[in-house]
Amino acid sequence: MYRRELLSLGVFALVPQVSGLVAPPLELDDLVAANHILASENIVDGYGHVSYRSPRDKSRFLLSRSIAPESVTALDILEYGLDGEPINSKGATSYKERYIHSEIYRARPDVNAVVHCHAPSLIPFGVTKVPLRPMYHQSAFLAAGVPVFEIREAGGMTNMLVETAALGRALAKTLADKPAALMRGHGAVVVADTIPNVVGRSIYLEINARVQAQAIALGGPITYIDPEEARKYAASDNYSRAWELWKKKAK
Amino acid sequence: MYRRELLSLGVFALVPQVSGLVAPPLELDDLVAANHILASENIVDGYGHVSYRSPRDKSRFLLSRSIAPESVTALDILEYGLDGEPINSKGATSYKERYIHSEIYRARPDVNAVVHCHAPSLIPFGVTKVPLRPMYHQSAFLAAGVPVFEIREAGGMTNMLVETAALGRALAKTLADKPAALMRGHGAVVVADTIPNVVGRSIYLEINARVQAQAIALGGPITYIDPEEARKYAASDNYSRAWELWKKKAK
Amino acid sequence: MYRRELLSLGVFALVPQVSGLVAPPLELDDLVAANHILASENIVDGYGHVSYRSPRDKSRFLLSRSIAPESVTALDILEYGLDGEPINSKGATSYKERYIHSEIYRARPDVNAVVHCHAPSLIPFGVTKVPLRPMYHQSAFLAAGVPVFEIREAGGMTNMLVETAALGRALAKTLADKPAALMRGHGAVVVADTIPNVVGRSIYLEINARVQAQAIALGGPITYIDPEEARKYAASDNYSRAWELWKKKAK
Amino acid sequence: MYRRELLSLGVFALVPQVSGLVAPPLELDDLVAANHILASENIVDGYGHVSYRSPRDKSRFLLSRSIAPESVTALDILEYGLDGEPINSKGATSYKERYIHSEIYRARPDVNAVVHCHAPSLIPFGVTKVPLRPMYHQSAFLAAGVPVFEIREAGGMTNMLVETAALGRALAKTLADKPAALMRGHGAVVVADTIPNVVGRSIYLEINARVQAQAIALGGPITYIDPEEARKYAASDNYSRAWELWKKKAK
């Protein structure tokens, strides 16, 4: 929809915020949809963000200017370099924590999409010693383990925000080769190879946290998804069936 | 509504996906409604499915092609045989786990409707040793017991999906003569004689899981519905009053 | 709205279901609103009911025919005597459990409105030994105590439903002079002098159950509302401010 | 919107309820929005209120007449003095608990906005000995501590309502220099320098209560936001990004 509107208006030549973009509008559609889905599925509220690595230049990524995800349109999306600098900000304000994205893209060539969120269900697992573990096939990717980023180890007493490249690098180091990391007293970061996958992982990460807390409250030992089961399941799904539904519901 | 549209369009002769159907449109209405209700009542999300045994040929059943239940229309519903083979797929993709349905229909002549879902509240009871038990009359059918299917016993390390006839048979064997079974690290299967009953059981199974978890958290002994109370209650309800409401709310 | 429609249509003379009514339409408005509010506030689902004692004949009460509360209109409301018999059913089906209402009206001259519901949060307190107690001023009326009705004591092994006058009498006896009683493995009954009050009590009873469960989970001693605080608070509110909001939200 | 309507109608001269107002309509817009946001975010239901100190006369504040927050319009807002007396009530009923606002404004020159609410998640922390503590950056302001107001210490056995200036003073004394206080068996009061800040604090106070309860249920020690981290975070946010979203969602 945005794509067609943009083309019909010729905005790529006319609108300042967009003219700096190398990305074709198709990715914008998906990135805008991802913003709206994360809001409608209660993964983000007024805060949190999602980015996408430019397929034409692996050293750049697309991320909205600093507004609530639910309100993002194609016109709000800016391009950034791997130092977290906007290529052409046109005066728009950037998210302070864009370094979460830039440093993960730098450290992880396999990652093309990054979500940062503060979903309430995730917070308890970031501030206790209880590790998040996979409760069912939908969150099988958690079998790889979910490390917790303690910002004090990297930056001492901070304002909790990953608002420098150094803190972003420390977070990327904690994330290592995993699909998600919790951030103590803050939230989480989720990564994947595609936009639908990073959205799907974010949604099922949140459900897993709720379900695991309920299972712990029931008492007794819990049978988690086995790493081998997780490996086999990983090959069989890409959230494509759910992606169409999420888009419809987010409209 | 679909029925009338279909008739007015003469689609049974014209539309490829439908022409293979023996079923009259009235059942399609209910099966489409069941898909929408399960979505609106949060029993299924982008995943999960519901089927209905053909009343004209007990060795066949109706099931949507592989899309999210909320999006299912009469045109998406295909007919299958008891080996899980589509009678006339017309090129549509089938749910990988259709063997859940085919093997239960084969093993259980009394069953005419099957739901498979991943409702989050059910997951904890599938991965701990706490059995689901009936908390109130609405879920009295649980007094029969809710077995847990451990796919490792049937298939060793799998991708967790019931995507072969052999795994479907193992699940049907665990289900035995019960109205529902949990699937470890996966979800649940619910069966009944009619579409409203399988939808009603799915809804109250999910509520029961939440309520039982809350009662356990309160501490102390719990008085469950007695098997004899359950037997007596079973004769007195068929979810007909709720079915009309669920349909209205799902629209 | 219904009142005006009914008057303009002269339905009190023409429509069979209504012609037996002595009640003027104003009470119907409030009783219809109560049905819709209880549904929109998640106190009832497809099941549950609310009644009102006729102000012109204290030995009669008004109650919908057997449909989901959310769907009730003025045309669905029937008049009953204190033996639970419809004065003029016009062929409509009555709720099986109307004896909950009839026997409470018989035993409690101070009661003019009765709600029966199965709100999930209430179920755990009916099947454990943990008594519901008032957590805050909004539910201060619980300081009177919330007895639990064990249907086995009155009827042995039943289908759990209060579908005879004898069971209704036993429930009324358990309720005694209290504003609410839980029913083991079933739900609750709530009574008051007015329709807004019985609706308000039902809503805050349900919130109190959730809040008390959360406080118990926190651990340590809980300071409940003192009976004297409850007595003083009782004089100061009648839910009138909330009633207008609930009606607006239920539309 | 209200502002424009009011101006075009010249209501400041014509409408009795408004003519007593010194405040320009811009603040009314934000105060009306705050009422609607608190309702749509489930911080208040039919009860609870939010006020704003007049920027032109520090000894006066603006507060709706006694109606549900969700229904408040600019025409419902009255002006009060610091003794809790309406400057010009025009016959409208005032909230009984307006003394919560008046006495806090008197005691706290730094406070320009006050919320009083009964959000269910907060109740457990007011009736147990478990102190509310900050789980994440969004609720870092809780690091200052959340005192609990025990009305019995100030007024003995009351109806629980802060409906006198003396009780308001006692509450303000308990609040001291903190951003929020719980009220045993009642709810909470939240204060800030601006309307968006008092709304934001109310929303994240409620989320913090839910998250902290979940973390406690997980077991083991919890790492709360450090007071120094909270101090540093306090300088970096003012809820401005969320405020626009909340307004949009409340419409």
CSV table of C-alpha atoms in Angstrom, one decimal, chain C residues 135-138 203-204 207 210-212 214-226 228-230 232-246 248-249, chain D residues 42 45-49 66-71 95-97 118 120-121 123-125 127-130 150-152 156-161 163 184-187 212-213 216-217:
chain,number,residue,atom,x,y,z
C,135,MET,CA,-8.7,-6.6,49.6
C,136,TYR,CA,-9.8,-3.0,49.1
C,137,HIS,CA,-12.7,-0.6,49.6
C,138,GLN,CA,-14.3,-1.5,46.3
C,203,ILE,CA,-17.5,-6.9,39.0
C,204,TYR,CA,-15.6,-6.1,42.2
C,207,ILE,CA,-11.4,-8.3,40.7
C,210,ARG,CA,-7.6,-11.9,41.2
C,211,VAL,CA,-6.1,-9.4,43.5
C,212,GLN,CA,-6.3,-11.7,46.6
C,214,GLN,CA,-1.8,-12.1,43.6
C,215,ALA,CA,-1.4,-11.0,47.2
C,216,ILE,CA,-1.2,-14.5,48.5
C,217,ALA,CA,1.4,-15.3,45.9
C,218,LEU,CA,3.5,-12.4,47.2
C,219,GLY,CA,3.7,-14.1,50.5
C,220,GLY,CA,3.5,-12.8,54.1
C,221,PRO,CA,0.5,-11.6,56.0
C,222,ILE,CA,-2.3,-9.6,54.3
C,223,THR,CA,-4.2,-6.7,55.9
C,224,TYR,CA,-7.8,-7.1,54.8
C,225,ILE,CA,-10.4,-4.5,55.0
C,226,ASP,CA,-11.7,-4.4,58.6
C,228,GLU,CA,-15.8,-1.7,60.7
C,229,GLU,CA,-14.1,-0.1,57.7
C,230,ALA,CA,-16.4,-2.1,55.5
C,232,LYS,CA,-18.5,2.6,57.1
C,233,TYR,CA,-17.7,2.3,53.4
C,234,ALA,CA,-21.0,0.6,52.6
C,235,ALA,CA,-22.8,3.8,53.4
C,236,SER,CA,-20.8,5.8,51.0
C,237,ASP,CA,-21.2,4.3,47.5
C,238,ASN,CA,-23.8,2.9,45.2
C,239,TYR,CA,-21.8,2.3,42.0
C,240,SER,CA,-23.8,5.1,40.3
C,241,ARG,CA,-20.7,6.8,38.8
C,242,ALA,CA,-19.5,3.5,37.4
C,243,TRP,CA,-22.9,2.3,36.2
C,244,GLU,CA,-23.1,5.0,33.5
C,245,LEU,CA,-19.6,4.1,32.3
C,246,TRP,CA,-20.4,0.3,32.2
C,248,LYS,CA,-21.5,3.1,27.7
C,249,LYS,CA,-18.8,0.5,27.4
D,42,ASN,CA,-6.7,0.4,32.5
D,45,ASP,CA,-12.1,2.3,35.8
D,46,GLY,CA,-15.3,4.2,36.8
D,47,TYR,CA,-13.3,5.6,39.7
D,48,GLY,CA,-10.0,7.5,40.1
D,49,HIS,CA,-9.0,11.0,39.0
D,66,SER,CA,-17.5,13.7,39.8
D,67,ILE,CA,-17.8,11.5,36.7
D,68,ALA,CA,-15.9,8.5,35.3
D,69,PRO,CA,-12.5,9.6,33.8
D,70,GLU,CA,-13.4,8.0,30.4
D,71,SER,CA,-16.3,10.4,30.1
D,95,TYR,CA,-15.1,14.1,43.9
D,96,LYS,CA,-15.2,13.3,47.6
D,97,GLU,CA,-11.5,12.7,47.6
D,118,HIS,CA,-7.2,1.8,42.2
D,120,PRO,CA,-5.8,-3.9,40.8
D,121,SER,CA,-2.1,-4.9,40.4
D,123,ILE,CA,-3.5,-3.5,45.7
D,124,PRO,CA,-1.4,-6.5,46.8
D,125,PHE,CA,1.6,-4.3,47.4
D,127,VAL,CA,-1.7,-4.8,51.9
D,128,THR,CA,1.4,-6.9,52.3
D,129,LYS,CA,4.9,-6.1,53.6
D,130,VAL,CA,6.5,-6.5,50.1
D,150,GLU,CA,-2.1,3.4,56.5
D,151,ILE,CA,-5.3,5.4,56.9
D,152,ARG,CA,-5.9,3.9,60.4
D,156,GLY,CA,-8.6,5.2,63.0
D,157,MET,CA,-11.6,3.3,61.6
D,158,THR,CA,-12.7,5.2,58.5
D,159,ASN,CA,-14.7,4.5,55.4
D,160,MET,CA,-11.3,4.3,53.7
D,161,LEU,CA,-11.8,7.5,51.7
D,163,GLU,CA,-12.5,12.8,52.1
D,184,ARG,CA,-3.5,0.3,52.1
D,185,GLY,CA,-6.7,-1.4,51.0
D,186,HIS,CA,-7.4,1.4,48.5
D,187,GLY,CA,-5.0,2.2,45.7
D,212,GLN,CA,7.7,-7.6,40.2
D,213,ALA,CA,5.0,-10.1,41.3
D,216,ILE,CA,9.0,-12.9,43.0
D,217,ALA,CA,7.0,-16.0,41.8
